[in-house]
PDB file of C-alpha atoms and ligand atoms in Angstrom:
ATOM      1  CA  MET A   1      17.679 -20.433 -15.082  1.00  0.00           C
ATOM      2  CA  THR A   2      17.890 -17.741 -12.392  1.00  0.00           C
ATOM      3  CA  SER A   3      19.058 -14.787 -14.438  1.00  0.00           C
ATOM      4  CA  ARG A   4      16.351 -12.272 -15.255  1.00  0.00           C
ATOM      5  CA  SER A   5      15.561 -11.134 -18.777  1.00  0.00           C
ATOM      6  CA  THR A   6      16.370  -7.550 -19.705  1.00  0.00           C
ATOM      7  CA  GLU A   7      12.646  -7.003 -20.314  1.00  0.00           C
ATOM      8  CA  LEU A   8      11.789  -8.116 -16.796  1.00  0.00           C
ATOM      9  CA  VAL A   9      14.650  -6.092 -15.260  1.00  0.00           C
ATOM     10  CA  SER A  10      13.410  -3.028 -17.065  1.00  0.00           C
ATOM     11  CA  PHE A  11       9.773  -3.626 -16.140  1.00  0.00           C
ATOM     12  CA  LEU A  12      10.576  -4.066 -12.408  1.00  0.00           C
ATOM     13  CA  ARG A  13      12.799  -0.982 -12.333  1.00  0.00           C
ATOM     14  CA  THR A  14      10.118   1.100 -14.076  1.00  0.00           C
ATOM     15  CA  LEU A  15       7.371  -0.210 -11.794  1.00  0.00           C
ATOM     16  CA  ASN A  16       9.428   0.619  -8.692  1.00  0.00           C
ATOM     17  CA  GLU A  17      10.239   4.079  -9.975  1.00  0.00           C
ATOM     18  CA  PHE A  18       6.562   4.719 -10.565  1.00  0.00           C
ATOM     19  CA  LEU A  19       5.414   3.375  -7.259  1.00  0.00           C
ATOM     20  CA  VAL A  20       7.981   4.750  -4.805  1.00  0.00           C
ATOM     21  CA  PRO A  21       6.836   8.410  -4.931  1.00  0.00           C
ATOM     22  CA  ARG A  22       3.185   7.409  -4.837  1.00  0.00           C
ATOM     23  CA  VAL A  23       2.954   5.136  -1.820  1.00  0.00           C
ATOM     24  CA  SER A  24       3.078   5.816   1.894  1.00  0.00           C
ATOM     25  CA  GLY A  25       2.604   3.979   5.138  1.00  0.00           C
ATOM     26  CA  ASN A  26       2.040   0.209   4.807  1.00  0.00           C
ATOM     27  CA  ALA A  27       2.078   0.358   1.038  1.00  0.00           C
ATOM     28  CA  GLN A  28       5.446   2.053   1.111  1.00  0.00           C
ATOM     29  CA  LYS A  29       6.767  -0.699   3.407  1.00  0.00           C
ATOM     30  CA  LEU A  30       5.389  -3.387   1.110  1.00  0.00           C
ATOM     31  CA  VAL A  31       6.965  -1.876  -1.980  1.00  0.00           C
ATOM     32  CA  GLY A  32      10.299  -1.642  -0.120  1.00  0.00           C
ATOM     33  CA  ARG A  33      10.141  -5.241   1.089  1.00  0.00           C
ATOM     34  CA  ILE A  34       9.319  -6.498  -2.398  1.00  0.00           C
ATOM     35  CA  ASP A  35      12.175  -4.494  -3.921  1.00  0.00           C
ATOM     36  CA  ARG A  36      14.603  -6.023  -1.493  1.00  0.00           C
ATOM     37  CA  LYS A  37      13.355  -9.561  -2.188  1.00  0.00           C
ATOM     38  CA  LEU A  38      13.526  -9.027  -5.934  1.00  0.00           C
ATOM     39  CA  ALA A  39      17.231  -8.223  -5.701  1.00  0.00           C
ATOM     40  CA  PHE A  40      17.561 -12.008  -5.828  1.00  0.00           C
ATOM     41  CA  PRO A  41      16.065 -13.353  -9.094  1.00  0.00           C
ATOM     42  CA  GLY A  42      13.810 -16.392  -9.023  1.00  0.00           C
ATOM     43  CA  GLN A  43      13.491 -19.086 -11.637  1.00  0.00           C
ATOM     44  CA  THR A  44      12.829 -17.870 -15.204  1.00  0.00           C
ATOM     45  CA  LYS A  45      10.716 -20.254 -17.192  1.00  0.00           C
ATOM     46  CA  GLY A  46      10.828 -20.966 -20.908  1.00  0.00           C
ATOM     47  CA  PRO A  47       7.944 -19.928 -23.155  1.00  0.00           C
ATOM     48  CA  ALA A  48       4.639 -21.566 -22.104  1.00  0.00           C
ATOM     49  CA  ARG A  49       2.325 -19.287 -24.071  1.00  0.00           C
ATOM     50  CA  ILE A  50      -1.224 -20.382 -24.440  1.00  0.00           C
ATOM     51  CA  SER A  51      -3.683 -18.512 -26.662  1.00  0.00           C
ATOM     52  CA  PRO A  52      -5.055 -15.564 -24.650  1.00  0.00           C
ATOM     53  CA  PRO A  53      -8.761 -15.597 -23.793  1.00  0.00           C
ATOM     54  CA  LEU A  54     -11.145 -13.252 -25.585  1.00  0.00           C
ATOM     55  CA  VAL A  55     -11.077 -10.680 -22.714  1.00  0.00           C
ATOM     56  CA  CYS A  56      -7.464  -9.935 -23.736  1.00  0.00           C
ATOM     57  CA  THR A  57      -8.754  -7.927 -26.760  1.00  0.00           C
ATOM     58  CA  HIS A  58      -9.239  -5.207 -24.096  1.00  0.00           C
ATOM     59  CA  LEU A  59      -5.581  -5.213 -22.998  1.00  0.00           C
ATOM     60  CA  PHE A  60      -3.918  -2.945 -25.555  1.00  0.00           C
ATOM     61  CA  PRO A  61      -6.799  -0.405 -25.684  1.00  0.00           C
ATOM     62  CA  ALA A  62      -6.715  -0.266 -21.850  1.00  0.00           C
ATOM     63  CA  LEU A  63      -2.920   0.285 -21.875  1.00  0.00           C
ATOM     64  CA  THR A  64      -3.270   3.064 -24.400  1.00  0.00           C
ATOM     65  CA  ASP A  65      -6.004   4.688 -22.382  1.00  0.00           C
ATOM     66  CA  ALA A  66      -3.850   4.446 -19.246  1.00  0.00           C
ATOM     67  CA  ALA A  67      -0.971   6.281 -20.881  1.00  0.00           C
ATOM     68  CA  ASN A  68      -3.334   8.894 -22.326  1.00  0.00           C
ATOM     69  CA  SER A  69      -4.915   9.438 -18.899  1.00  0.00           C
ATOM     70  CA  ASP A  70      -1.647   9.817 -17.018  1.00  0.00           C
ATOM     71  CA  SER A  71       1.473  10.501 -19.129  1.00  0.00           C
ATOM     72  CA  GLN A  72       3.659   9.453 -16.244  1.00  0.00           C
ATOM     73  CA  LEU A  73       2.387   5.934 -16.769  1.00  0.00           C
ATOM     74  CA  SER A  74       3.766   5.842 -20.315  1.00  0.00           C
ATOM     75  CA  PRO A  75       7.083   4.200 -19.404  1.00  0.00           C
ATOM     76  CA  LEU A  76       5.296   1.452 -17.437  1.00  0.00           C
ATOM     77  CA  VAL A  77       2.719   0.980 -20.160  1.00  0.00           C
ATOM     78  CA  ASN A  78       5.542   0.479 -22.648  1.00  0.00           C
ATOM     79  CA  GLU A  79       7.124  -2.106 -20.401  1.00  0.00           C
ATOM     80  CA  LEU A  80       3.850  -3.964 -20.156  1.00  0.00           C
ATOM     81  CA  ARG A  81       3.448  -3.907 -23.955  1.00  0.00           C
ATOM     82  CA  THR A  82       6.933  -5.421 -24.223  1.00  0.00           C
ATOM     83  CA  LEU A  83       6.108  -8.144 -21.703  1.00  0.00           C
ATOM     84  CA  GLU A  84       2.780  -8.956 -23.293  1.00  0.00           C
ATOM     85  CA  PRO A  85       4.026 -11.848 -25.514  1.00  0.00           C
ATOM     86  CA  SER A  86       5.276 -13.620 -22.388  1.00  0.00           C
ATOM     87  CA  LEU A  87       2.068 -13.223 -20.327  1.00  0.00           C
ATOM     88  CA  VAL A  88      -0.046 -16.253 -19.642  1.00  0.00           C
ATOM     89  CA  TRP A  89      -3.633 -15.295 -18.867  1.00  0.00           C
ATOM     90  CA  ARG A  90      -5.738 -17.585 -16.677  1.00  0.00           C
ATOM     91  CA  PRO A  91      -9.210 -17.338 -15.130  1.00  0.00           C
ATOM     92  CA  ARG A  92      -9.758 -17.753 -11.432  1.00  0.00           C
ATOM     93  CA  THR A  93     -12.706 -19.550  -9.891  1.00  0.00           C
ATOM     94  CA  ALA A  94     -15.841 -17.548  -9.328  1.00  0.00           C
ATOM     95  CA  GLY A  95     -17.020 -16.821  -5.825  1.00  0.00           C
ATOM     96  CA  ALA A  96     -19.377 -14.680  -3.745  1.00  0.00           C
ATOM     97  CA  GLY A  97     -20.485 -11.566  -5.536  1.00  0.00           C
ATOM     98  CA  ALA A  98     -19.095 -12.435  -8.979  1.00  0.00           C
ATOM     99  CA  SER A  99     -21.195 -11.312 -11.949  1.00  0.00           C
ATOM    100  CA  ALA A 100     -22.804 -13.960 -14.174  1.00  0.00           C
ATOM    101  CA  ASN A 101     -20.355 -13.059 -16.982  1.00  0.00           C
ATOM    102  CA  PHE A 102     -17.323 -13.245 -14.710  1.00  0.00           C
ATOM    103  CA  LEU A 103     -15.791 -16.500 -15.912  1.00  0.00           C
ATOM    104  CA  ASN A 104     -15.787 -15.492 -19.593  1.00  0.00           C
ATOM    105  CA  ASP A 105     -14.966 -11.798 -19.034  1.00  0.00           C
ATOM    106  CA  HIS A 106     -11.916 -11.755 -16.866  1.00  0.00           C
ATOM    107  CA  ALA A 107      -8.388 -13.149 -16.752  1.00  0.00           C
ATOM    108  CA  ASN A 108      -5.312 -12.758 -14.545  1.00  0.00           C
ATOM    109  CA  ALA A 109      -1.670 -12.871 -15.628  1.00  0.00           C
ATOM    110  CA  MET A 110       1.138 -13.554 -13.175  1.00  0.00           C
ATOM    111  CA  ILE A 111       4.362 -11.755 -13.994  1.00  0.00           C
ATOM    112  CA  ILE A 112       6.354 -12.616 -10.890  1.00  0.00           C
ATOM    113  CA  GLY A 113       5.095 -15.532  -8.733  1.00  0.00           C
ATOM    114  CA  PRO A 114       3.650 -18.998  -9.141  1.00  0.00           C
ATOM    115  CA  GLY A 115       3.088 -19.700 -12.807  1.00  0.00           C
ATOM    116  CA  GLY A 116       4.606 -16.331 -13.750  1.00  0.00           C
ATOM    117  CA  ILE A 117       7.357 -15.287 -16.096  1.00  0.00           C
ATOM    118  CA  GLU A 118       9.622 -15.469 -13.000  1.00  0.00           C
ATOM    119  CA  GLU A 119       8.613 -18.376 -10.815  1.00  0.00           C
ATOM    120  CA  ARG A 120       8.867 -17.714  -7.084  1.00  0.00           C
ATOM    121  CA  SER A 121       6.751 -17.933  -4.012  1.00  0.00           C
ATOM    122  CA  ASP A 122       7.675 -14.917  -1.904  1.00  0.00           C
ATOM    123  CA  VAL A 123       6.500 -12.149  -4.228  1.00  0.00           C
ATOM    124  CA  TRP A 124       3.490 -12.047  -6.561  1.00  0.00           C
ATOM    125  CA  ILE A 125       3.151  -9.300  -9.165  1.00  0.00           C
ATOM    126  CA  GLY A 126       0.411  -9.671 -11.765  1.00  0.00           C
ATOM    127  CA  LEU A 127      -2.379  -8.151 -13.724  1.00  0.00           C
ATOM    128  CA  SER A 128      -6.170  -8.461 -13.631  1.00  0.00           C
ATOM    129  CA  LEU A 129      -8.218  -7.606 -16.664  1.00  0.00           C
ATOM    130  CA  LEU A 130     -12.039  -7.383 -16.581  1.00  0.00           C
ATOM    131  CA  ALA A 131     -14.238  -6.725 -19.632  1.00  0.00           C
ATOM    132  CA  PRO A 132     -16.747  -3.863 -19.183  1.00  0.00           C
ATOM    133  CA  GLY A 133     -19.639  -4.751 -16.867  1.00  0.00           C
ATOM    134  CA  THR A 134     -17.813  -7.433 -14.889  1.00  0.00           C
ATOM    135  CA  ARG A 135     -17.633  -7.880 -11.132  1.00  0.00           C
ATOM    136  CA  TYR A 136     -14.779  -9.881  -9.576  1.00  0.00           C
ATOM    137  CA  PRO A 137     -15.766 -12.059  -6.574  1.00  0.00           C
ATOM    138  CA  ASP A 138     -15.153 -11.014  -3.009  1.00  0.00           C
ATOM    139  CA  HIS A 139     -11.885 -12.621  -1.981  1.00  0.00           C
ATOM    140  CA  ASN A 140      -9.169 -12.428   0.601  1.00  0.00           C
ATOM    141  CA  HIS A 141      -5.662 -13.739   1.213  1.00  0.00           C
ATOM    142  CA  ALA A 142      -3.124 -13.647   3.970  1.00  0.00           C
ATOM    143  CA  PRO A 143      -0.495 -11.631   2.179  1.00  0.00           C
ATOM    144  CA  SER A 144      -0.730  -7.846   2.156  1.00  0.00           C
ATOM    145  CA  GLU A 145      -1.273  -6.267  -1.266  1.00  0.00           C
ATOM    146  CA  VAL A 146      -0.777  -3.004  -3.145  1.00  0.00           C
ATOM    147  CA  TYR A 147      -2.976  -2.319  -6.201  1.00  0.00           C
ATOM    148  CA  LEU A 148      -1.863  -0.002  -8.975  1.00  0.00           C
ATOM    149  CA  VAL A 149      -5.027   0.948 -10.879  1.00  0.00           C
ATOM    150  CA  LEU A 150      -4.529   1.329 -14.616  1.00  0.00           C
ATOM    151  CA  SER A 151      -8.056   2.071 -15.773  1.00  0.00           C
ATOM    152  CA  PRO A 152     -11.434   3.337 -14.605  1.00  0.00           C
ATOM    153  CA  GLY A 153     -13.238   0.930 -12.307  1.00  0.00           C
ATOM    154  CA  GLU A 154     -14.357   0.492  -8.762  1.00  0.00           C
ATOM    155  CA  PHE A 155     -12.936  -1.313  -5.744  1.00  0.00           C
ATOM    156  CA  LYS A 156     -14.279  -2.384  -2.393  1.00  0.00           C
ATOM    157  CA  GLN A 157     -12.612  -3.281   0.897  1.00  0.00           C
ATOM    158  CA  ALA A 158     -14.313  -5.137   3.781  1.00  0.00           C
ATOM    159  CA  GLY A 159     -17.836  -3.744   4.258  1.00  0.00           C
ATOM    160  CA  GLY A 160     -16.990  -0.347   2.758  1.00  0.00           C
ATOM    161  CA  ALA A 161     -18.596   1.370  -0.242  1.00  0.00           C
ATOM    162  CA  TRP A 162     -17.259   1.042  -3.761  1.00  0.00           C
ATOM    163  CA  PHE A 163     -14.579   3.608  -4.572  1.00  0.00           C
ATOM    164  CA  SER A 164     -12.858   4.711  -7.804  1.00  0.00           C
ATOM    165  CA  PRO A 165      -9.171   5.304  -7.220  1.00  0.00           C
ATOM    166  CA  GLY A 166      -8.533   6.559 -10.758  1.00  0.00           C
ATOM    167  CA  VAL A 167      -5.835   5.756 -13.298  1.00  0.00           C
ATOM    168  CA  GLY A 168      -2.364   5.728 -11.824  1.00  0.00           C
ATOM    169  CA  LYS A 169      -3.561   5.550  -8.210  1.00  0.00           C
ATOM    170  CA  THR A 170      -2.619   2.995  -5.618  1.00  0.00           C
ATOM    171  CA  PHE A 171      -4.225   1.512  -2.514  1.00  0.00           C
ATOM    172  CA  TYR A 172      -3.306  -1.056   0.107  1.00  0.00           C
ATOM    173  CA  ASN A 173      -5.127  -4.209   1.233  1.00  0.00           C
ATOM    174  CA  SER A 174      -4.173  -5.284   4.711  1.00  0.00           C
ATOM    175  CA  PRO A 175      -3.635  -9.033   5.344  1.00  0.00           C
ATOM    176  CA  GLY A 176      -6.867 -11.014   5.155  1.00  0.00           C
ATOM    177  CA  ILE A 177      -9.156  -8.104   4.221  1.00  0.00           C
ATOM    178  CA  LEU A 178     -12.129  -8.993   2.004  1.00  0.00           C
ATOM    179  CA  HIS A 179     -11.954  -7.083  -1.251  1.00  0.00           C
ATOM    180  CA  ALA A 180     -13.366  -6.960  -4.762  1.00  0.00           C
ATOM    181  CA  MET A 181     -13.385  -4.895  -7.956  1.00  0.00           C
ATOM    182  CA  ARG A 182     -15.767  -4.207 -10.778  1.00  0.00           C
ATOM    183  CA  SER A 183     -15.463  -2.551 -14.166  1.00  0.00           C
ATOM    184  CA  THR A 184     -17.794   0.183 -15.301  1.00  0.00           C
ATOM    185  CA  PRO A 185     -20.438  -0.675 -17.949  1.00  0.00           C
ATOM    186  CA  ASP A 186     -18.398   0.958 -20.704  1.00  0.00           C
ATOM    187  CA  GLU A 187     -14.694   0.450 -19.909  1.00  0.00           C
ATOM    188  CA  PRO A 188     -12.513  -2.548 -19.159  1.00  0.00           C
ATOM    189  CA  LEU A 189     -10.751  -2.673 -15.764  1.00  0.00           C
ATOM    190  CA  LEU A 190      -6.977  -3.177 -15.718  1.00  0.00           C
ATOM    191  CA  ALA A 191      -5.066  -3.350 -12.474  1.00  0.00           C
ATOM    192  CA  LEU A 192      -1.658  -4.435 -11.385  1.00  0.00           C
ATOM    193  CA  TRP A 193      -1.151  -6.004  -7.961  1.00  0.00           C
ATOM    194  CA  LEU A 194       1.836  -6.740  -5.774  1.00  0.00           C
ATOM    195  CA  LEU A 195       1.591  -9.236  -2.942  1.00  0.00           C
ATOM    196  CA  ASP A 196       4.223  -9.727  -0.285  1.00  0.00           C
ATOM    197  CA  VAL A 197       3.684 -13.363   0.452  1.00  0.00           C
ATOM    198  CA  GLU A 198       5.992 -13.977   3.393  1.00  0.00           C
ATOM    199  CA  ARG A 199       5.806 -10.899   5.557  1.00  0.00           C
ATOM    200  CA  GLU A 200       8.968 -10.005   7.417  1.00  0.00           C
ATOM    201  CA  GLU A 201       7.455  -7.854  10.113  1.00  0.00           C
TER     202      GLU A 201
HETATM  203 FE1  LIG B   1      -6.353  -9.586  -3.894  1.00  0.00          FE
END
């Protein structure tokens, strides 16, 4: 089925409306390219829900904290709450720099992209959730990426220092750049990412 559910239409519109005034430069170009690609829906899959891992107990508290920290995030937070029953959370493999608790204390959910609610290869939009005190491995990928940070937490690019963008902030990962993230000892990390898989430029 290639029609898009009303929930997904609403989520994508709300996400775009939040991002457009908050991105510039390469991030702005990426958001524009993704918006143009998403004008053509991909394949919508039927329900394939598996029981969420334990780390997902942090999801709703993190969403509530996000809306409380930045009221302009409330519409997007509500969209994510609506999508939650359709999310399938999966771990990724560990790698360099990952904390010892990483495998049990993180999960990713693809919303748009391979294995996502909308199956397609050219755009990936998803979520990463880390329990408090968890470090994601250093990783890289060819597609450029924009992160929308929805919680406290720290991020790292290439050989740079850890930085804390803050709730509601965005940043851009250039193609192939090594990057990582880690939650603080007391708060989960929740971040949304958008990857433009086949670059047009
Ligand atoms: Fe990434």
